[in-house]
Structure formats: structure tokens, C-alpha cells
Amino acid sequence: MKRLALLLAIGLLLFTGLAGAQAIEPMPFKDHAQELRFQHLTAQLRCPMCQNETLADSNAPIARDLRHEVFRLMQEGRTDDQIKQFLVARYSDYVLYDPPVNPTTWVLWFGPLLILLAGAVVVVVTIRKRSRSGAPPPAIDHGDDW
Amino acid sequence: MSRLIPFFAFLALCGLFGFGIWWNSHHDQTAIPSPLIDKPAPEFALPELYDPSKVVTKKDLLGKPYLLNVFASWCVECAVEHPLLEAEGPSLGVELVGYNYKDQPDDAKAWLAQHGNPYQVLMADVSGQTAIDFGVYAAPETFLIDARGVIRYKRIGPFTPEVIEKELKPAIAALARESR
């Protein structure tokens, strides 16, 4: 059973990998390294039109245009960071799947941590109160009284 | 008191999720705020749709504010927005500049013949290359550009009468106050 699940998972991974690759039309790359770099870069960029797809995966016209733009900039010898900056200047941080840490994204980056800390504070306070008042720990519920 | 903590936590979560529902139903989730607001519009040099030998540049349009409307014949929402531009365009007090986006010139001309042409200047970006500099990712999109060539307001998606009254007209009025 476990083995079957594993096989299924691998099959699914392979399939989604292939589906992603199909959106990329052939481009005149200089060599294989450049092609890999292009694929890596476009997989980190988000299509502005279709919110949950990368530039690499999307079939939207704007994604195709932006892929060509990324390709053109690579041919000009720009670095990955410069290409990202080029797109961010036009389409905002939205195009990055990995948003930068700045005042507008603090809630995004640190919000979950704050909630976790708040939970920890509640737990600590509750435990301290209980141990101070010397109340016996609540009976363990085996859940078999239903 | 500490027994009530889970209850308050539950209420807080309800508030958060309620806000999420309200927020998502009150703004266009597909609209990406443009980083170009209050920045100079990108340089462009595009041929006129009806006379491709003439090129319109950013410099040609400096000196008075204009509304740059990105449209295409393949764009369904543009046909929805178009009658509004024709009705409201003349009374807005700014020049209406058409930006035909990724379109076949013949299709665009046929579309304008059918729907009407409210534009004082009309240029065509067949490849969509210049549109990338404007951060255009769909149509219709509309930019309000002031006399110095700075983008002051952007609308993503079609205008509605409400948006024209509440957003566009105040933005144009603000430009008029500045120039006085």
C-alpha cells in the first residue's frame, strides 16, 4: 500500500513536471546552461495575469511576452537580479514568488510568528497559573465516552 | 477569565476571516497596484494606427494632461467600457489617447468603425513590447498622465460610471488645481 502511494506520488510529480514544461516554446538558447538558467528564473517569477502560475508555466499572452522579455534581457547579459528588478519596476513585487522583506510585507513575513508567540504566551500563562494554584492536572480524556 | 481566552480567540478568528471575505469581495483581486504611479511615464515611440508613417512619442504629448486608454479588438471588456469613454470622454477635460495593444491594425480599425472612435490621438503597439514598460498585463487599462509626463492614476479593468465619478474625475480635478 505504501509502495503504491509512493509510486503514485512519483508519477504525479513527473506528470506535473511535464505539464509545466509544455508551456515553454522553443527558444534559441546559446547552450544548455543558459536554458537551465532561463527555466530556473522563470519558475521564480509570477505571471501578473494568472495569479497562481509561474511565468514558466503560464499560457497567458502576457506570460509569453514576459518570457521573451526575460530571454532578451539574458541575451543582453543582464544578471538574474537585474532581470527581476526590471520586472519589479514595471509589475511591482507581485511578480516575485519570494517577496522581499520591507515595511509593506512585514505582516506577511512576521505575522505568523507573532500569532505563534501569542499562543505560546497564553500557554505559558495558563500553565503557570495552574501550577501556582496547585490545582490537579485535568483528567486525561480518552475520548471513549462518546 | 482564562477560561474565556479560547472564546475570545475564536471571536478574533471569526473577525479575521470575516474581514478576509469582506476584503476579497470589495476589491478586484486581479488588479496589481502599479509601481509606476507618480513616476514618469516610460519613453515610447509608436506609430499612429491610421497612418503608421507618423510616430507618436512621449515628448509629442507633453504639455497637457491626457488619458491613455489601452484597448484591443480581442478584448471583451473593452467593448463594455467603450460606450462610456465615448459618452464621458468629451466632458472629462483631458485628451483621450488610444493605445491599441497587441492587435492586428485591420482588426482594430474594423472594431473602431463598429464601436466608434473617441480618441484624439491613436497609436498602435502591435508587438506589445512598449506595453511591458508601462506594466500593462491585460486590457483595458487606463493611465492618467499629467502635463509633465508623470503617471498620476491607473485603472486596471474597465471603467464603470461609479469609478469615473469617484476616482477619475477627482484625479483630473486635482491636476487642474495644480496647473492653476
CSV table of N, CA and C in Angstrom, one decimal, chain B residues 10-162:
chain,number,residue,atom,x,y,z
B,10,PHE,N,-11.5,32.6,19.5
B,10,PHE,CA,-12.4,32.2,18.4
B,10,PHE,C,-13.1,33.4,17.8
B,11,LEU,N,-13.5,34.4,18.6
B,11,LEU,CA,-14.1,35.6,18.1
B,11,LEU,C,-13.1,36.4,17.2
B,12,ALA,N,-11.8,36.4,17.6
B,12,ALA,CA,-10.8,37.1,16.9
B,12,ALA,C,-10.6,36.4,15.5
B,13,LEU,N,-10.6,35.1,15.5
B,13,LEU,CA,-10.5,34.4,14.2
B,13,LEU,C,-11.7,34.7,13.3
B,14,CYS,N,-12.9,34.7,13.9
B,14,CYS,CA,-14.1,35.0,13.1
B,14,CYS,C,-14.0,36.4,12.5
B,15,GLY,N,-13.5,37.3,13.3
B,15,GLY,CA,-13.3,38.7,12.8
B,15,GLY,C,-12.3,38.7,11.6
B,16,LEU,N,-11.2,37.9,11.8
B,16,LEU,CA,-10.1,37.9,10.8
B,16,LEU,C,-10.7,37.3,9.5
B,17,PHE,N,-11.4,36.2,9.6
B,17,PHE,CA,-12.0,35.5,8.4
B,17,PHE,C,-13.1,36.4,7.8
B,18,GLY,N,-13.9,37.0,8.6
B,18,GLY,CA,-14.9,37.9,8.1
B,18,GLY,C,-14.3,39.0,7.3
B,19,PHE,N,-13.2,39.6,7.9
B,19,PHE,CA,-12.5,40.7,7.2
B,19,PHE,C,-12.0,40.2,5.8
B,20,GLY,N,-11.5,38.9,5.8
B,20,GLY,CA,-10.9,38.3,4.6
B,20,GLY,C,-12.0,38.3,3.5
B,21,ILE,N,-13.2,37.8,3.9
B,21,ILE,CA,-14.3,37.7,3.0
B,21,ILE,C,-14.7,39.1,2.5
B,22,TRP,N,-14.9,40.0,3.4
B,22,TRP,CA,-15.3,41.4,3.0
B,22,TRP,C,-14.2,42.0,2.1
B,23,TRP,N,-13.0,41.8,2.4
B,23,TRP,CA,-11.9,42.4,1.6
B,23,TRP,C,-11.9,41.9,0.2
B,24,ASN,N,-12.0,40.5,0.1
B,24,ASN,CA,-11.9,39.9,-1.2
B,24,ASN,C,-13.1,40.2,-2.1
B,25,SER,N,-14.2,40.6,-1.5
B,25,SER,CA,-15.4,40.9,-2.3
B,25,SER,C,-15.5,42.4,-2.6
B,26,HIS,N,-14.6,43.2,-2.0
B,26,HIS,CA,-14.7,44.6,-2.2
B,26,HIS,C,-13.5,45.2,-3.0
B,27,HIS,N,-12.6,44.3,-3.4
B,27,HIS,CA,-11.6,44.9,-4.3
B,27,HIS,C,-11.3,43.8,-5.4
B,28,ASP,N,-10.8,44.3,-6.5
B,28,ASP,CA,-10.5,43.4,-7.6
B,28,ASP,C,-9.2,42.7,-7.4
B,29,GLN,N,-9.4,41.4,-7.1
B,29,GLN,CA,-8.2,40.6,-6.8
B,29,GLN,C,-7.2,40.4,-7.9
B,30,THR,N,-7.6,40.7,-9.1
B,30,THR,CA,-6.7,40.5,-10.2
B,30,THR,C,-5.9,41.8,-10.5
B,31,ALA,N,-6.3,42.9,-9.8
B,31,ALA,CA,-5.6,44.2,-10.1
B,31,ALA,C,-4.3,44.3,-9.3
B,32,ILE,N,-3.2,44.5,-9.9
B,32,ILE,CA,-1.9,44.6,-9.2
B,32,ILE,C,-1.6,46.1,-9.1
B,33,PRO,N,-1.4,46.6,-7.9
B,33,PRO,CA,-1.1,48.1,-7.8
B,33,PRO,C,0.1,48.4,-8.6
B,34,SER,N,0.0,49.4,-9.5
B,34,SER,CA,1.2,49.7,-10.3
B,34,SER,C,2.3,50.5,-9.5
B,35,PRO,N,3.5,50.0,-9.7
B,35,PRO,CA,4.6,50.8,-9.0
B,35,PRO,C,4.9,52.1,-9.8
B,36,LEU,N,4.2,52.3,-10.9
B,36,LEU,CA,4.6,53.5,-11.7
B,36,LEU,C,3.8,54.8,-11.4
B,37,ILE,N,2.9,54.6,-10.4
B,37,ILE,CA,2.1,55.8,-10.0
B,37,ILE,C,3.1,56.9,-9.5
B,38,ASP,N,2.9,58.1,-9.9
B,38,ASP,CA,3.7,59.3,-9.5
B,38,ASP,C,5.2,59.1,-10.0
B,39,LYS,N,5.4,58.3,-11.0
B,39,LYS,CA,6.7,58.2,-11.6
B,39,LYS,C,6.5,58.6,-13.1
B,40,PRO,N,7.6,59.1,-13.7
B,40,PRO,CA,7.5,59.5,-15.1
B,40,PRO,C,7.1,58.3,-16.0
B,41,ALA,N,6.2,58.6,-16.9
B,41,ALA,CA,5.7,57.5,-17.8
B,41,ALA,C,7.0,57.1,-18.7
B,42,PRO,N,7.0,55.8,-19.0
B,42,PRO,CA,8.2,55.4,-19.8
B,42,PRO,C,8.2,56.1,-21.2
B,43,GLU,N,9.4,56.2,-21.8
B,43,GLU,CA,9.5,56.7,-23.1
B,43,GLU,C,8.9,55.8,-24.1
B,44,PHE,N,8.2,56.3,-25.1
B,44,PHE,CA,7.7,55.5,-26.1
B,44,PHE,C,7.7,56.2,-27.5
B,45,ALA,N,7.7,55.4,-28.5
B,45,ALA,CA,7.6,56.0,-29.9
B,45,ALA,C,6.8,54.9,-30.7
B,46,LEU,N,5.6,55.2,-30.9
B,46,LEU,CA,4.7,54.2,-31.5
B,46,LEU,C,4.0,54.8,-32.7
B,47,PRO,N,3.8,54.0,-33.8
B,47,PRO,CA,3.2,54.5,-35.0
B,47,PRO,C,1.7,54.8,-34.7
B,48,GLU,N,1.2,55.8,-35.5
B,48,GLU,CA,-0.3,56.0,-35.4
B,48,GLU,C,-1.0,54.9,-36.1
B,49,LEU,N,-2.2,54.6,-35.6
B,49,LEU,CA,-2.9,53.4,-36.2
B,49,LEU,C,-3.3,53.7,-37.6
B,50,TYR,N,-3.8,54.9,-37.9
B,50,TYR,CA,-4.4,55.2,-39.2
B,50,TYR,C,-3.3,55.7,-40.2
B,51,ASP,N,-2.1,56.0,-39.6
B,51,ASP,CA,-1.0,56.5,-40.5
B,51,ASP,C,0.3,56.1,-39.9
B,52,PRO,N,0.7,54.8,-40.1
B,52,PRO,CA,1.8,54.2,-39.5
B,52,PRO,C,3.1,54.9,-39.8
B,53,SER,N,3.1,55.8,-40.8
B,53,SER,CA,4.4,56.5,-41.1
B,53,SER,C,4.6,57.6,-40.1
B,54,LYS,N,3.6,58.0,-39.4
B,54,LYS,CA,3.7,59.0,-38.3
B,54,LYS,C,3.9,58.3,-37.0
B,55,VAL,N,4.9,58.8,-36.3
B,55,VAL,CA,5.3,58.2,-35.0
B,55,VAL,C,4.9,59.2,-33.9
B,56,VAL,N,4.2,58.6,-32.8
B,56,VAL,CA,3.9,59.5,-31.7
B,56,VAL,C,4.9,59.1,-30.6
B,57,THR,N,5.5,60.2,-30.0
B,57,THR,CA,6.4,59.9,-28.9
B,57,THR,C,5.9,60.6,-27.6
B,58,LYS,N,6.5,60.2,-26.5
B,58,LYS,CA,6.1,60.8,-25.2
B,58,LYS,C,6.2,62.3,-25.3
B,59,LYS,N,7.3,62.8,-25.9
B,59,LYS,CA,7.5,64.3,-26.0
B,59,LYS,C,6.4,65.0,-26.7
B,60,ASP,N,5.8,64.3,-27.7
B,60,ASP,CA,4.7,65.0,-28.5
B,60,ASP,C,3.5,65.2,-27.6
B,61,LEU,N,3.4,64.4,-26.6
B,61,LEU,CA,2.1,64.5,-25.8
B,61,LEU,C,2.3,65.4,-24.5
B,62,LEU,N,3.6,65.8,-24.3
B,62,LEU,CA,3.8,66.6,-23.1
B,62,LEU,C,3.1,68.0,-23.2
B,63,GLY,N,2.9,68.6,-22.1
B,63,GLY,CA,2.3,70.0,-22.1
B,63,GLY,C,0.9,70.0,-21.6
B,64,LYS,N,0.1,69.0,-21.8
B,64,LYS,CA,-1.2,68.9,-21.2
B,64,LYS,C,-1.5,67.5,-20.8
B,65,PRO,N,-2.4,67.4,-19.8
B,65,PRO,CA,-2.6,66.0,-19.3
B,65,PRO,C,-3.5,65.2,-20.3
B,66,TYR,N,-3.3,63.9,-20.3
B,66,TYR,CA,-4.1,63.1,-21.2
B,66,TYR,C,-4.4,61.7,-20.5
B,67,LEU,N,-5.4,61.1,-21.0
B,67,LEU,CA,-5.8,59.8,-20.6
B,67,LEU,C,-5.4,58.7,-21.6
B,68,LEU,N,-4.5,57.8,-21.2
B,68,LEU,CA,-4.0,56.8,-22.1
B,68,LEU,C,-4.8,55.5,-21.9
B,69,ASN,N,-5.6,55.2,-22.9
B,69,ASN,CA,-6.5,54.0,-22.8
B,69,ASN,C,-6.0,52.9,-23.6
B,70,VAL,N,-5.6,51.8,-22.9
B,70,VAL,CA,-5.1,50.6,-23.6
B,70,VAL,C,-6.3,49.7,-23.9
B,71,PHE,N,-6.4,49.4,-25.2
B,71,PHE,CA,-7.6,48.7,-25.7
B,71,PHE,C,-7.2,47.7,-26.8
B,72,ALA,N,-8.0,46.8,-27.1
B,72,ALA,CA,-7.8,45.9,-28.3
B,72,ALA,C,-9.1,45.3,-28.8
B,73,SER,N,-9.1,44.9,-30.0
B,73,SER,CA,-10.3,44.4,-30.6
B,73,SER,C,-10.7,43.1,-30.0
B,74,TRP,N,-9.6,42.3,-29.5
B,74,TRP,CA,-9.9,41.0,-29.0
B,74,TRP,C,-10.3,41.1,-27.5
B,75,CYS,N,-10.4,42.3,-27.0
B,75,CYS,CA,-10.7,42.4,-25.5
B,75,CYS,C,-12.2,42.6,-25.3
B,76,VAL,N,-12.8,41.7,-24.7
B,76,VAL,CA,-14.2,41.7,-24.5
B,76,VAL,C,-14.7,42.9,-23.6
B,77,GLU,N,-13.9,43.1,-22.5
B,77,GLU,CA,-14.2,44.1,-21.6
B,77,GLU,C,-14.1,45.5,-22.2
B,78,CYS,N,-13.2,45.6,-23.2
B,78,CYS,CA,-13.0,46.9,-23.8
B,78,CYS,C,-14.3,47.4,-24.5
B,79,ALA,N,-15.1,46.4,-25.1
B,79,ALA,CA,-16.3,46.8,-25.7
B,79,ALA,C,-17.4,47.2,-24.7
B,80,VAL,N,-17.2,46.7,-23.5
B,80,VAL,CA,-18.1,47.1,-22.4
B,80,VAL,C,-17.8,48.6,-22.0
B,81,GLU,N,-16.5,48.9,-21.9
B,81,GLU,CA,-16.1,50.2,-21.4
B,81,GLU,C,-16.2,51.3,-22.5
B,82,HIS,N,-16.2,50.9,-23.8
B,82,HIS,CA,-16.1,51.8,-24.8
B,82,HIS,C,-17.2,52.9,-24.9
B,83,PRO,N,-18.5,52.4,-24.8
B,83,PRO,CA,-19.5,53.4,-24.9
B,83,PRO,C,-19.4,54.5,-23.8
B,84,LEU,N,-18.9,54.1,-22.6
B,84,LEU,CA,-18.7,55.0,-21.5
B,84,LEU,C,-17.6,56.1,-21.9
B,85,LEU,N,-16.5,55.6,-22.5
B,85,LEU,CA,-15.5,56.6,-22.9
B,85,LEU,C,-16.0,57.5,-23.9
B,86,GLU,N,-16.9,57.0,-24.8
B,86,GLU,CA,-17.4,57.9,-25.8
B,86,GLU,C,-18.4,59.0,-25.2
B,87,ALA,N,-19.1,58.5,-24.2
B,87,ALA,CA,-20.1,59.4,-23.6
B,87,ALA,C,-19.4,60.4,-22.7
B,88,GLU,N,-18.5,59.9,-21.9
B,88,GLU,CA,-17.8,60.8,-20.9
B,88,GLU,C,-16.6,61.5,-21.4
B,89,GLY,N,-15.9,60.9,-22.4
B,89,GLY,CA,-14.7,61.4,-22.9
B,89,GLY,C,-14.6,62.9,-23.1
B,90,PRO,N,-15.6,63.5,-23.9
B,90,PRO,CA,-15.5,64.9,-24.3
B,90,PRO,C,-15.7,65.8,-23.1
B,91,SER,N,-16.3,65.3,-22.0
B,91,SER,CA,-16.5,66.2,-20.8
B,91,SER,C,-15.5,66.1,-19.7
B,92,LEU,N,-14.5,65.2,-20.0
B,92,LEU,CA,-13.5,64.9,-18.9
B,92,LEU,C,-12.5,66.1,-18.8
B,93,GLY,N,-12.3,66.8,-19.9
B,93,GLY,CA,-11.3,67.9,-19.8
B,93,GLY,C,-9.9,67.5,-20.1
B,94,VAL,N,-9.7,66.3,-20.5
B,94,VAL,CA,-8.3,65.9,-20.9
B,94,VAL,C,-8.4,65.2,-22.2
B,95,GLU,N,-7.2,65.2,-22.9
B,95,GLU,CA,-7.2,64.5,-24.2
B,95,GLU,C,-7.3,63.0,-24.0
B,96,LEU,N,-8.0,62.3,-24.9
B,96,LEU,CA,-8.1,60.9,-24.8
B,96,LEU,C,-7.2,60.2,-25.9
B,97,VAL,N,-6.2,59.5,-25.4
B,97,VAL,CA,-5.2,58.9,-26.3
B,97,VAL,C,-5.4,57.4,-26.3
B,98,GLY,N,-5.6,56.8,-27.5
B,98,GLY,CA,-5.9,55.4,-27.6
B,98,GLY,C,-4.6,54.7,-27.8
B,99,TYR,N,-4.5,53.5,-27.1
B,99,TYR,CA,-3.3,52.7,-27.2
B,99,TYR,C,-3.7,51.3,-27.6
B,100,ASN,N,-3.6,51.0,-28.9
B,100,ASN,CA,-4.1,49.8,-29.4
B,100,ASN,C,-3.0,48.7,-29.1
B,101,TYR,N,-3.5,47.7,-28.3
B,101,TYR,CA,-2.5,46.8,-27.7
B,101,TYR,C,-2.5,45.4,-28.3
B,102,LYS,N,-1.4,44.9,-28.9
B,102,LYS,CA,-1.3,43.6,-29.5
B,102,LYS,C,-2.5,43.2,-30.4
B,103,ASP,N,-2.7,44.0,-31.4
B,103,ASP,CA,-3.8,43.9,-32.2
B,103,ASP,C,-3.4,43.9,-33.7
B,104,GLN,N,-4.1,43.3,-34.5
B,104,GLN,CA,-3.9,43.5,-36.0
B,104,GLN,C,-4.5,44.8,-36.4
B,105,PRO,N,-3.8,45.7,-37.0
B,105,PRO,CA,-4.3,47.0,-37.4
B,105,PRO,C,-5.7,47.0,-38.1
B,106,ASP,N,-5.8,46.0,-39.0
B,106,ASP,CA,-7.1,45.9,-39.7
B,106,ASP,C,-8.3,45.5,-38.7
B,107,ASP,N,-8.0,44.6,-37.8
B,107,ASP,CA,-9.0,44.3,-36.8
B,107,ASP,C,-9.4,45.5,-35.9
B,108,ALA,N,-8.3,46.3,-35.5
B,108,ALA,CA,-8.5,47.4,-34.7
B,108,ALA,C,-9.4,48.5,-35.4
B,109,LYS,N,-9.1,48.7,-36.7
B,109,LYS,CA,-9.8,49.7,-37.5
B,109,LYS,C,-11.3,49.2,-37.6
B,110,ALA,N,-11.5,47.9,-37.9
B,110,ALA,CA,-12.9,47.4,-38.0
B,110,ALA,C,-13.6,47.6,-36.7
B,111,TRP,N,-12.9,47.3,-35.6
B,111,TRP,CA,-13.6,47.4,-34.3
B,111,TRP,C,-14.0,48.8,-34.0
B,112,LEU,N,-13.0,49.8,-34.3
B,112,LEU,CA,-13.3,51.2,-34.1
B,112,LEU,C,-14.5,51.7,-35.0
B,113,ALA,N,-14.5,51.2,-36.2
B,113,ALA,CA,-15.6,51.6,-37.1
B,113,ALA,C,-16.9,51.1,-36.5
B,114,GLN,N,-16.9,50.0,-35.9
B,114,GLN,CA,-18.1,49.4,-35.3
B,114,GLN,C,-18.5,50.1,-34.0
B,115,HIS,N,-17.5,50.4,-33.1
B,115,HIS,CA,-17.8,50.9,-31.8
B,115,HIS,C,-17.7,52.4,-31.7
B,116,GLY,N,-17.1,53.0,-32.7
B,116,GLY,CA,-16.8,54.5,-32.6
B,116,GLY,C,-15.4,54.7,-32.1
B,117,ASN,N,-14.9,55.9,-32.5
B,117,ASN,CA,-13.5,56.3,-32.1
B,117,ASN,C,-13.5,57.6,-31.3
B,118,PRO,N,-13.4,57.4,-30.0
B,118,PRO,CA,-13.4,58.6,-29.1
B,118,PRO,C,-12.0,59.3,-28.9
B,119,TYR,N,-11.0,58.7,-29.6
B,119,TYR,CA,-9.6,59.1,-29.3
B,119,TYR,C,-9.1,60.3,-30.2
B,120,GLN,N,-8.4,61.3,-29.5
B,120,GLN,CA,-7.8,62.3,-30.3
B,120,GLN,C,-6.5,61.9,-30.9
B,121,VAL,N,-5.8,61.1,-30.2
B,121,VAL,CA,-4.6,60.5,-30.7
B,121,VAL,C,-4.7,59.0,-30.6
B,122,LEU,N,-4.2,58.3,-31.6
B,122,LEU,CA,-4.4,56.8,-31.6
B,122,LEU,C,-3.2,56.1,-32.1
B,123,MET,N,-2.5,55.4,-31.2
B,123,MET,CA,-1.3,54.7,-31.6
B,123,MET,C,-1.4,53.2,-31.4
B,124,ALA,N,-0.6,52.5,-32.1
B,124,ALA,CA,-0.7,51.0,-32.1
B,124,ALA,C,0.6,50.4,-31.7
B,125,ASP,N,0.5,49.5,-30.7
B,125,ASP,CA,1.7,48.7,-30.3
B,125,ASP,C,1.4,47.2,-30.6
B,126,VAL,N,1.8,46.8,-31.8
B,126,VAL,CA,1.4,45.5,-32.3
B,126,VAL,C,2.1,44.4,-31.6
B,127,SER,N,3.4,44.6,-31.2
B,127,SER,CA,4.1,43.5,-30.5
B,127,SER,C,3.8,43.5,-29.1
B,128,GLY,N,3.4,44.6,-28.5
B,128,GLY,CA,3.2,44.7,-27.0
B,128,GLY,C,4.5,44.9,-26.3
B,129,GLN,N,5.5,45.3,-27.0
B,129,GLN,CA,6.8,45.5,-26.3
B,129,GLN,C,6.8,46.7,-25.4
B,130,THR,N,6.3,47.8,-26.0
B,130,THR,CA,6.3,49.1,-25.2
B,130,THR,C,5.4,48.9,-24.0
B,131,ALA,N,4.3,48.1,-24.1
B,131,ALA,CA,3.3,48.0,-23.1
B,131,ALA,C,4.0,47.4,-21.8
B,132,ILE,N,5.0,46.6,-22.0
B,132,ILE,CA,5.7,46.0,-20.9
B,132,ILE,C,6.3,47.1,-20.0
B,133,ASP,N,6.9,48.1,-20.7
B,133,ASP,CA,7.4,49.3,-19.9
B,133,ASP,C,6.4,50.0,-19.1
B,134,PHE,N,5.1,49.9,-19.6
B,134,PHE,CA,4.0,50.6,-18.8
B,134,PHE,C,3.4,49.6,-17.8
B,135,GLY,N,3.9,48.4,-17.7
B,135,GLY,CA,3.4,47.4,-16.8
B,135,GLY,C,2.0,46.9,-17.1
B,136,VAL,N,1.7,47.0,-18.4
B,136,VAL,CA,0.4,46.5,-18.9
B,136,VAL,C,0.4,45.0,-18.9
B,137,TYR,N,-0.7,44.4,-18.4
B,137,TYR,CA,-0.7,42.9,-18.5
B,137,TYR,C,-2.0,42.4,-19.0
B,138,ALA,N,-3.0,43.3,-19.2
B,138,ALA,CA,-4.2,42.9,-19.8
B,138,ALA,C,-4.8,44.2,-20.4
B,139,ALA,N,-6.0,44.0,-21.0
B,139,ALA,CA,-6.7,45.2,-21.4
B,139,ALA,C,-8.2,45.1,-20.9
B,140,PRO,N,-8.9,46.1,-20.7
B,140,PRO,CA,-8.4,47.5,-20.8
B,140,PRO,C,-7.7,48.0,-19.5
B,141,GLU,N,-6.7,48.8,-19.7
B,141,GLU,CA,-6.0,49.5,-18.6
B,141,GLU,C,-5.9,51.0,-19.1
B,142,THR,N,-6.0,51.9,-18.1
B,142,THR,CA,-6.0,53.3,-18.4
B,142,THR,C,-5.1,54.1,-17.5
B,143,PHE,N,-4.3,54.9,-18.1
B,143,PHE,CA,-3.4,55.8,-17.3
B,143,PHE,C,-3.7,57.2,-17.4
B,144,LEU,N,-3.7,58.0,-16.3
B,144,LEU,CA,-3.9,59.4,-16.4
B,144,LEU,C,-2.5,60.0,-16.2
B,145,ILE,N,-2.0,60.7,-17.3
B,145,ILE,CA,-0.7,61.2,-17.3
B,145,ILE,C,-0.7,62.7,-17.3
B,146,ASP,N,0.1,63.4,-16.5
B,146,ASP,CA,-0.1,64.8,-16.3
B,146,ASP,C,0.8,65.6,-17.4
B,147,ALA,N,0.8,66.9,-17.3
B,147,ALA,CA,1.4,67.7,-18.4
B,147,ALA,C,2.9,67.5,-18.4
B,148,ARG,N,3.5,67.1,-17.3
B,148,ARG,CA,5.0,66.8,-17.3
B,148,ARG,C,5.3,65.4,-17.6
B,149,GLY,N,4.3,64.6,-18.0
B,149,GLY,CA,4.6,63.2,-18.4
B,149,GLY,C,4.6,62.2,-17.2
B,150,VAL,N,4.1,62.6,-16.1
B,150,VAL,CA,4.1,61.7,-14.9
B,150,VAL,C,2.8,61.0,-14.8
B,151,ILE,N,2.8,59.7,-14.5
B,151,ILE,CA,1.6,58.9,-14.4
B,151,ILE,C,1.0,59.2,-13.0
B,152,ARG,N,-0.2,59.6,-13.0
B,152,ARG,CA,-0.9,60.0,-11.7
B,152,ARG,C,-1.9,59.1,-11.2
B,153,TYR,N,-2.5,58.3,-12.1
B,153,TYR,CA,-3.6,57.4,-11.7
B,153,TYR,C,-3.6,56.3,-12.8
B,154,LYS,N,-3.9,55.1,-12.3
B,154,LYS,CA,-4.1,54.0,-13.2
B,154,LYS,C,-5.4,53.2,-12.9
B,155,ARG,N,-6.1,52.8,-13.9
B,155,ARG,CA,-7.2,52.0,-13.7
B,155,ARG,C,-7.0,50.7,-14.4
B,156,ILE,N,-7.1,49.5,-13.7
B,156,ILE,CA,-7.0,48.2,-14.3
B,156,ILE,C,-8.4,47.6,-14.5
B,157,GLY,N,-8.7,47.2,-15.7
B,157,GLY,CA,-10.1,46.8,-15.9
B,157,GLY,C,-10.9,47.9,-16.5
B,158,PRO,N,-12.1,47.6,-16.9
B,158,PRO,CA,-13.0,48.6,-17.5
B,158,PRO,C,-13.4,49.7,-16.5
B,159,PHE,N,-13.6,50.9,-17.0
B,159,PHE,CA,-14.2,52.0,-16.2
B,159,PHE,C,-15.7,51.6,-16.0
B,160,THR,N,-16.2,52.0,-14.9
B,160,THR,CA,-17.7,52.0,-14.7
B,160,THR,C,-18.1,53.4,-14.4
B,161,PRO,N,-19.4,53.8,-14.5
B,161,PRO,CA,-19.8,55.1,-14.2
B,161,PRO,C,-19.3,55.5,-12.8
B,162,GLU,N,-19.4,54.6,-11.9
B,162,GLU,CA,-19.1,54.9,-10.5
B,162,GLU,C,-17.6,55.2,-10.3
